[in-house]
XYZ file of C-alpha atoms in Angstrom:
299
model
C 132.387 107.331 84.072
C 133.042 108.239 87.697
C 132.267 105.193 89.844
C 132.862 106.895 93.181
C 129.955 107.273 95.595
C 130.140 111.054 95.472
C 129.340 111.409 99.181
C 132.272 113.681 99.998
C 131.291 116.697 102.135
C 127.643 115.610 102.204
C 126.010 116.345 105.557
C 124.621 112.995 106.713
C 122.625 112.774 109.941
C 122.249 109.308 111.485
C 119.818 108.686 114.336
C 120.748 105.737 116.529
C 124.335 106.449 115.552
C 125.776 104.769 118.645
C 123.939 101.471 118.112
C 125.457 98.276 116.750
C 124.228 98.902 113.216
C 124.111 102.696 113.454
C 127.759 102.994 114.492
C 128.903 100.961 111.477
C 126.765 103.153 109.211
C 128.418 106.228 110.739
C 131.892 104.763 110.152
C 131.021 103.913 106.559
C 129.912 107.460 105.774
C 133.038 108.870 107.415
C 135.157 106.594 105.231
C 133.292 107.959 102.210
C 134.266 111.506 103.185
C 130.893 112.672 104.515
C 130.321 115.069 107.401
C 128.318 113.000 109.880
C 126.054 114.104 112.711
C 125.509 111.047 114.907
C 122.432 111.383 117.133
C 121.794 108.934 119.942
C 120.159 108.954 123.343
C 123.334 107.319 124.721
C 125.602 110.167 123.636
C 126.403 112.452 126.602
C 124.585 115.763 126.845
C 127.140 118.420 125.960
C 126.397 122.135 125.843
C 129.329 122.657 123.488
C 129.707 119.560 121.278
C 132.820 119.614 119.120
C 133.508 118.315 115.634
C 136.094 115.557 115.259
C 138.162 115.466 112.080
C 138.383 111.801 111.127
C 139.929 112.058 107.690
C 138.428 111.914 105.167
C 135.182 112.728 107.034
C 134.143 114.764 110.063
C 132.017 113.598 113.019
C 129.740 115.366 115.474
C 128.215 113.250 118.270
C 124.990 114.666 119.686
C 122.620 113.575 122.435
C 119.046 113.262 121.185
C 115.786 111.556 122.056
C 113.973 111.044 118.750
C 110.586 110.989 120.500
C 111.089 114.520 121.851
C 110.586 117.556 119.629
C 112.635 119.777 121.935
C 115.504 117.282 122.099
C 115.574 116.885 118.320
C 115.414 120.652 117.856
C 118.496 121.152 120.021
C 120.458 118.406 118.266
C 119.376 119.524 114.785
C 120.419 123.105 115.517
C 123.881 121.949 116.589
C 124.164 119.741 113.492
C 123.174 122.450 111.022
C 125.427 124.989 112.727
C 128.361 122.634 112.244
C 127.727 121.241 108.761
C 124.833 123.163 107.223
C 121.522 121.727 106.019
C 121.044 118.016 106.700
C 121.185 116.657 103.169
C 120.924 112.932 103.802
C 119.172 111.473 106.853
C 119.378 107.876 108.057
C 116.600 106.887 110.478
C 118.307 104.039 112.313
C 117.115 104.745 115.865
C 114.493 102.494 117.380
C 113.706 99.884 120.000
C 115.565 96.750 118.939
C 113.834 93.385 118.813
C 116.612 91.656 120.735
C 116.000 93.684 123.913
C 112.216 93.311 123.979
C 110.195 90.902 126.143
C 108.901 88.072 123.980
C 105.160 87.649 124.324
C 102.153 86.957 122.153
C 99.419 89.566 121.840
C 97.266 87.677 124.357
C 99.694 88.398 127.190
C 101.414 91.534 125.908
C 101.590 94.514 128.250
C 99.950 97.493 126.485
C 102.718 99.730 127.800
C 105.236 97.691 125.803
C 103.171 98.145 122.649
C 102.937 101.901 123.251
C 106.655 102.265 123.992
C 107.644 100.513 120.769
C 105.203 102.527 118.671
C 106.291 105.796 120.277
C 109.949 105.186 119.482
C 109.808 103.318 116.190
C 106.914 105.164 114.540
C 106.543 108.546 116.245
C 110.320 108.952 116.491
C 110.753 108.187 112.791
C 107.916 110.581 111.950
C 109.613 113.418 113.847
C 112.961 112.641 112.219
C 111.347 112.733 108.779
C 109.618 116.005 109.593
C 112.830 117.705 110.712
C 114.680 116.561 107.585
C 111.941 117.725 105.208
C 111.567 121.077 106.943
C 115.311 121.581 106.697
C 115.223 121.039 102.947
C 112.230 123.348 102.599
C 113.897 126.074 104.650
C 117.059 125.753 102.570
C 115.104 126.276 99.364
C 113.095 129.204 100.704
C 116.246 130.950 101.923
C 117.971 130.591 98.556
C 117.499 133.021 95.735
C 115.733 130.390 93.607
C 114.670 126.760 93.852
C 116.961 125.837 90.948
C 120.042 127.147 92.738
C 118.992 125.361 95.917
C 118.690 122.093 94.017
C 122.237 122.557 92.744
C 123.719 123.305 96.163
C 122.290 120.321 98.028
C 124.289 117.086 97.720
C 122.698 113.647 97.798
C 119.329 114.674 99.277
C 117.781 111.533 100.667
C 116.024 109.837 103.559
C 116.641 106.179 104.421
C 114.587 104.212 106.947
C 116.139 101.186 108.625
C 113.299 98.679 108.734
C 113.378 94.931 109.312
C 112.456 91.585 107.809
C 109.978 91.478 110.716
C 107.998 94.108 108.845
C 107.512 91.577 106.034
C 107.086 88.287 107.875
C 105.957 89.218 111.371
C 107.234 87.889 114.688
C 104.897 85.639 116.646
C 106.241 86.794 120.005
C 106.626 90.492 119.215
C 103.748 91.818 117.135
C 104.375 95.405 118.223
C 107.878 95.445 116.777
C 106.708 93.871 113.510
C 103.794 96.275 113.184
C 106.019 99.280 113.873
C 108.487 98.271 111.172
C 105.700 97.617 108.666
C 104.331 101.063 109.417
C 107.536 102.905 108.563
C 108.918 100.775 105.728
C 105.562 100.545 103.936
C 102.961 103.079 105.065
C 105.280 105.991 105.817
C 107.599 105.274 102.900
C 104.716 105.066 100.424
C 103.466 108.453 101.595
C 106.923 110.007 101.300
C 107.247 108.760 97.721
C 105.037 111.639 96.568
C 105.692 114.295 99.205
C 109.493 114.283 99.229
C 110.124 115.329 95.581
C 107.580 118.124 96.006
C 109.808 119.580 98.727
C 113.045 119.108 96.764
C 113.052 117.953 93.160
C 116.037 115.607 93.570
C 115.266 114.286 97.048
C 114.557 110.572 97.431
C 113.242 108.341 100.208
C 113.903 104.627 100.581
C 114.108 101.916 103.235
C 116.285 98.924 104.005
C 114.873 95.787 105.619
C 117.749 93.709 107.019
C 117.354 90.060 107.873
C 118.997 88.468 110.906
C 122.161 90.531 111.379
C 125.277 88.782 112.632
C 125.940 90.910 115.700
C 127.512 89.788 118.994
C 124.016 89.841 120.520
C 122.710 87.559 117.750
C 125.604 85.155 118.355
C 124.726 85.095 122.049
C 120.994 84.597 121.498
C 121.437 81.699 119.080
C 124.482 80.114 120.752
C 126.362 80.437 117.467
C 126.565 78.619 114.154
C 125.558 74.965 114.072
C 122.826 75.213 116.695
C 119.137 74.662 115.988
C 118.341 78.255 116.989
C 120.957 79.593 114.560
C 119.523 77.399 111.786
C 115.985 78.588 112.487
C 116.869 82.288 112.663
C 119.237 82.719 109.723
C 119.598 79.543 107.638
C 116.329 77.613 107.347
C 114.404 80.196 105.328
C 117.185 82.125 103.565
C 118.415 81.242 100.101
C 122.031 82.099 100.955
C 121.817 80.111 104.220
C 123.591 82.726 106.319
C 122.979 85.836 108.413
C 123.614 89.366 107.195
C 126.899 90.990 108.140
C 126.576 94.474 109.637
C 128.937 95.883 107.012
C 126.571 94.710 104.261
C 123.760 96.739 105.806
C 126.021 99.802 105.888
C 127.133 99.313 102.275
C 123.500 99.084 101.197
C 122.744 102.331 103.020
C 125.613 104.090 101.231
C 124.374 102.782 97.883
C 120.920 104.269 98.477
C 122.418 107.488 99.841
C 124.539 108.037 96.749
C 122.672 110.065 94.145
C 125.340 109.060 91.649
C 124.657 105.347 92.159
C 120.923 105.262 92.911
C 119.538 108.556 91.666
C 116.444 106.884 90.211
C 115.785 104.557 93.146
C 112.927 106.105 95.104
C 110.138 104.814 97.331
C 111.684 101.348 97.517
C 112.282 98.966 100.416
C 115.529 97.100 99.742
C 115.618 93.650 101.328
C 119.082 92.865 102.686
C 118.175 89.463 104.092
C 120.150 86.730 102.295
C 117.059 85.820 100.267
C 114.548 85.408 103.113
C 111.427 83.383 102.291
C 108.345 82.288 104.196
C 109.111 78.578 103.947
C 111.965 76.300 104.965
C 114.468 75.817 102.142
C 117.375 74.287 104.083
C 116.966 71.404 106.506
C 118.738 71.300 109.819
C 122.017 69.392 109.653
C 122.421 68.882 113.375
C 122.037 65.651 115.318
C 118.218 65.603 115.417
C 117.727 66.354 111.723
C 115.074 69.023 112.277
C 112.406 67.139 110.318
C 109.481 68.844 112.012
C 110.729 72.288 111.048
C 111.187 71.360 107.375
C 107.427 71.395 106.803
C 106.662 74.590 108.710
C 106.201 78.121 107.517
C 108.364 80.185 109.851
C 106.977 83.527 110.865
C 109.954 84.620 112.942
C 111.516 87.938 112.028
């Protein structure tokens, strides 16, 4: 039995590839020997982007705005010219919760709601559309659908969602609603459509809990504080945040047809056992007794 991931030479396209989580996902695929197209709005616009050989994988950084059809078209054309059909697509781009103004619906600016929905939902929709059309075009250009199915490696689409899509966030309903939309509504629709485009293609999502990034450390003032306890210990069975590398490893598991070939239409929770009630009391100076009884709705 071959226990390798089997991702070598697979063309993997990652949106949001320059983000904190996206960049680790890119590195993980490169380590697995994949050819990675990293799309991000922060990548410089380059009329002649070049492929970097980062043994065992290869990397192509491309500027792209996932909310723009023309921008995605340009980036996708560069990607397919370099590595061929996008076989596996990771939709990691989106407006991050940590950079959003915190406000209840009563006082929320409608423009904030629209901006989040445009990026997180419309952007993911366009990304999905480009990936599916690429698979369809590959099949139609091949001599037969059976030969096309053989040529494509690890066909799959993975949405990076959030625990906020499960539990909600009192001060950022737009973000929570946008994540619910893609990791439930969109994913459920893809469950049927995707295999009709390509018989072996799969679609799944990952919903990370509080991820232990430098920004998270800054926001919570680090381990031992009440904010840290509330965000990543109080309601998680493992009583700890999620390491970025664990998110990336979970993505590679779902991307690998060898390892997860029958996993389809699922949202994998990578959240240290997140629950809707407090399971660990605060061990700081004030004891945190009030919070022990509460149902926390923070994402």
